[in-house]
Amino acid sequence: MASTEAIPAKRWGRIIPPAILVYIFGFMDRTNIGFAMAGGMSDALQMTATLSGLAAGIFFIGYMVLQVPGGHIAETGNAKKFIAVSILAWSLICTSLGFVQTATQLLVLRFLVGVAEGGVWPAILVIISHWFPSSERGRANSYFIMNVAIASIITGPISGWLVTTFGWRSVFIAEGAVSFLLIFVWWPLISNRPSEAKWISKEEREYLETTLAAEQKALSSEDDAPTSLSTILSSVNMWKLILIYFFYQVGIYGFAMWLPTILKSLTNSGMTSIGFLSTIPYFACMAGLYIFGHLSDRSGNRKKYVALPLLGFALCFLASAFLKDYTWVSFAFLCGCGLFLQCASGIFWTIPTMLFPAKVAGDSLGIINALGNLGGFVGPFIVGWLTTQFMSIYAGIYFLAAMLACGFFLTLSLPKKTEGK
């Protein structure tokens, strides 16, 4: 076989861009409620801060439903078709959010958006694991997860402008309708595995199939490698990963859903200005994903480059709250939160494939994502509840920082094999 440097790398341009694009719109459609909340929806539907937090977070209860089936279908069936159907479903439901008349209708539809999107994340991660060997997977996952930063950069100005110009309903209608167009990008570009792709060269296909098979053979031969779903559910490492991801998602979605409200409290700006200010932390987020993804792949130390971002995120959150009387200093630390916001995510998702063989990896990804993403419910809801109780959003920020710190300390207890060679 030719040297690795001589192997064609067409997979980077065919797999990663459509995966990013799908989740750009998925993330936009799940978080644009933050702008609707700050832009008049809560008043129009007579919702308290606690109820608004529930509406933001209930998405993640629905999100649990298809997590394990999504990962299982991706590993054993047709992920491409599964994701295509999911795109059509969530686009329709998101558009319907623009026509709700009561808080109850909003809660039901937000739950259903979660169901529709639930299987997409583990399915895409499984596709990536079929296309990128372990030595490339940290970068591949990090590039994919850049969708979060790109989506937030797009969502901020567009959602702020839509709310200011057409009202909060237009955010759901316009952004949900545009998501339908994703199907015309996803379907022609994606292949489930190298063996199914007609566009890949013989050299690239042979390299991927040989390398990935060797990795799985080595993993499956380890005495302590779980080989069934029931075994991984009894694994201490599995529950560590679930809890780490839970604490991380508490911080991520607490930040994402309430950032417009935090900025409104901090700067007293209008919605259009808040929309543009909200993009700056996500430019930092893209830099963090690139830097930490490369550092992790270069060193092979996954544990270190999951732990450090969790700690940095927590410290920047605390500093932004402590220094809230110094508006732009506090905002600078919110941008620091952005740097650490998602940079551990791509690296984190390499760890299950290091600990569990392929035949259970799809299921493990779904279980971790399903249970861990309950943090996406807890974060926004508890921030809303604390805001109601203490009449200040900064009480919620202290809670988010504490959760991230828990994730940091738990990451330090992961097995030595996650530190690389």
PDB file of N, CA, C and O in Angstrom, residues 11 24 98 126 178 192 202 227 287 384:
ATOM      1  N   ARG A  11     -12.501  11.991   0.770  1.00  0.00           N
ATOM      2  CA  ARG A  11     -13.521  11.840   1.813  1.00  0.00           C
ATOM      3  C   ARG A  11     -13.732  13.121   2.608  1.00  0.00           C
ATOM      4  O   ARG A  11     -14.834  13.400   3.067  1.00  0.00           O
ATOM      5  N   ILE A  24     -25.877  22.517  10.887  1.00  0.00           N
ATOM      6  CA  ILE A  24     -26.023  23.966  10.975  1.00  0.00           C
ATOM      7  C   ILE A  24     -27.498  24.312  11.135  1.00  0.00           C
ATOM      8  O   ILE A  24     -27.899  25.062  12.032  1.00  0.00           O
ATOM      9  N   GLY A  98     -44.051  28.544  14.382  1.00  0.00           N
ATOM     10  CA  GLY A  98     -44.403  29.941  14.141  1.00  0.00           C
ATOM     11  C   GLY A  98     -45.880  30.230  14.225  1.00  0.00           C
ATOM     12  O   GLY A  98     -46.280  31.399  14.173  1.00  0.00           O
ATOM     13  N   VAL A 126     -21.524   7.928  13.514  1.00  0.00           N
ATOM     14  CA  VAL A 126     -21.211   6.587  13.024  1.00  0.00           C
ATOM     15  C   VAL A 126     -20.697   6.656  11.585  1.00  0.00           C
ATOM     16  O   VAL A 126     -19.723   5.987  11.224  1.00  0.00           O
ATOM     17  N   VAL A 178     -36.494  27.032   5.391  1.00  0.00           N
ATOM     18  CA  VAL A 178     -35.228  26.923   4.663  1.00  0.00           C
ATOM     19  C   VAL A 178     -34.576  25.552   4.884  1.00  0.00           C
ATOM     20  O   VAL A 178     -33.879  25.028   4.006  1.00  0.00           O
ATOM     21  N   ASN A 192     -22.929   5.841   2.918  1.00  0.00           N
ATOM     22  CA  ASN A 192     -22.821   5.299   4.268  1.00  0.00           C
ATOM     23  C   ASN A 192     -21.422   4.800   4.599  1.00  0.00           C
ATOM     24  O   ASN A 192     -20.926   4.995   5.701  1.00  0.00           O
ATOM     25  N   LYS A 202      -9.787   3.684  -5.830  1.00  0.00           N
ATOM     26  CA  LYS A 202      -9.454   2.361  -5.331  1.00  0.00           C
ATOM     27  C   LYS A 202      -8.468   2.453  -4.169  1.00  0.00           C
ATOM     28  O   LYS A 202      -8.605   1.742  -3.167  1.00  0.00           O
ATOM     29  N   THR A 227     -18.666  -6.448  24.460  1.00  0.00           N
ATOM     30  CA  THR A 227     -19.081  -6.960  23.158  1.00  0.00           C
ATOM     31  C   THR A 227     -20.595  -7.030  22.998  1.00  0.00           C
ATOM     32  O   THR A 227     -21.081  -7.545  22.004  1.00  0.00           O
ATOM     33  N   ALA A 287     -12.360  28.775  16.399  1.00  0.00           N
ATOM     34  CA  ALA A 287     -10.916  28.716  16.655  1.00  0.00           C
ATOM     35  C   ALA A 287     -10.598  27.613  17.654  1.00  0.00           C
ATOM     36  O   ALA A 287      -9.632  26.853  17.484  1.00  0.00           O
ATOM     37  N   GLY A 384     -33.570  29.161  33.998  1.00  0.00           N
ATOM     38  CA  GLY A 384     -34.843  29.889  34.060  1.00  0.00           C
ATOM     39  C   GLY A 384     -35.430  29.907  35.456  1.00  0.00           C
ATOM     40  O   GLY A 384     -35.901  30.943  35.943  1.00  0.00           O
TER      41      GLY A 384
END
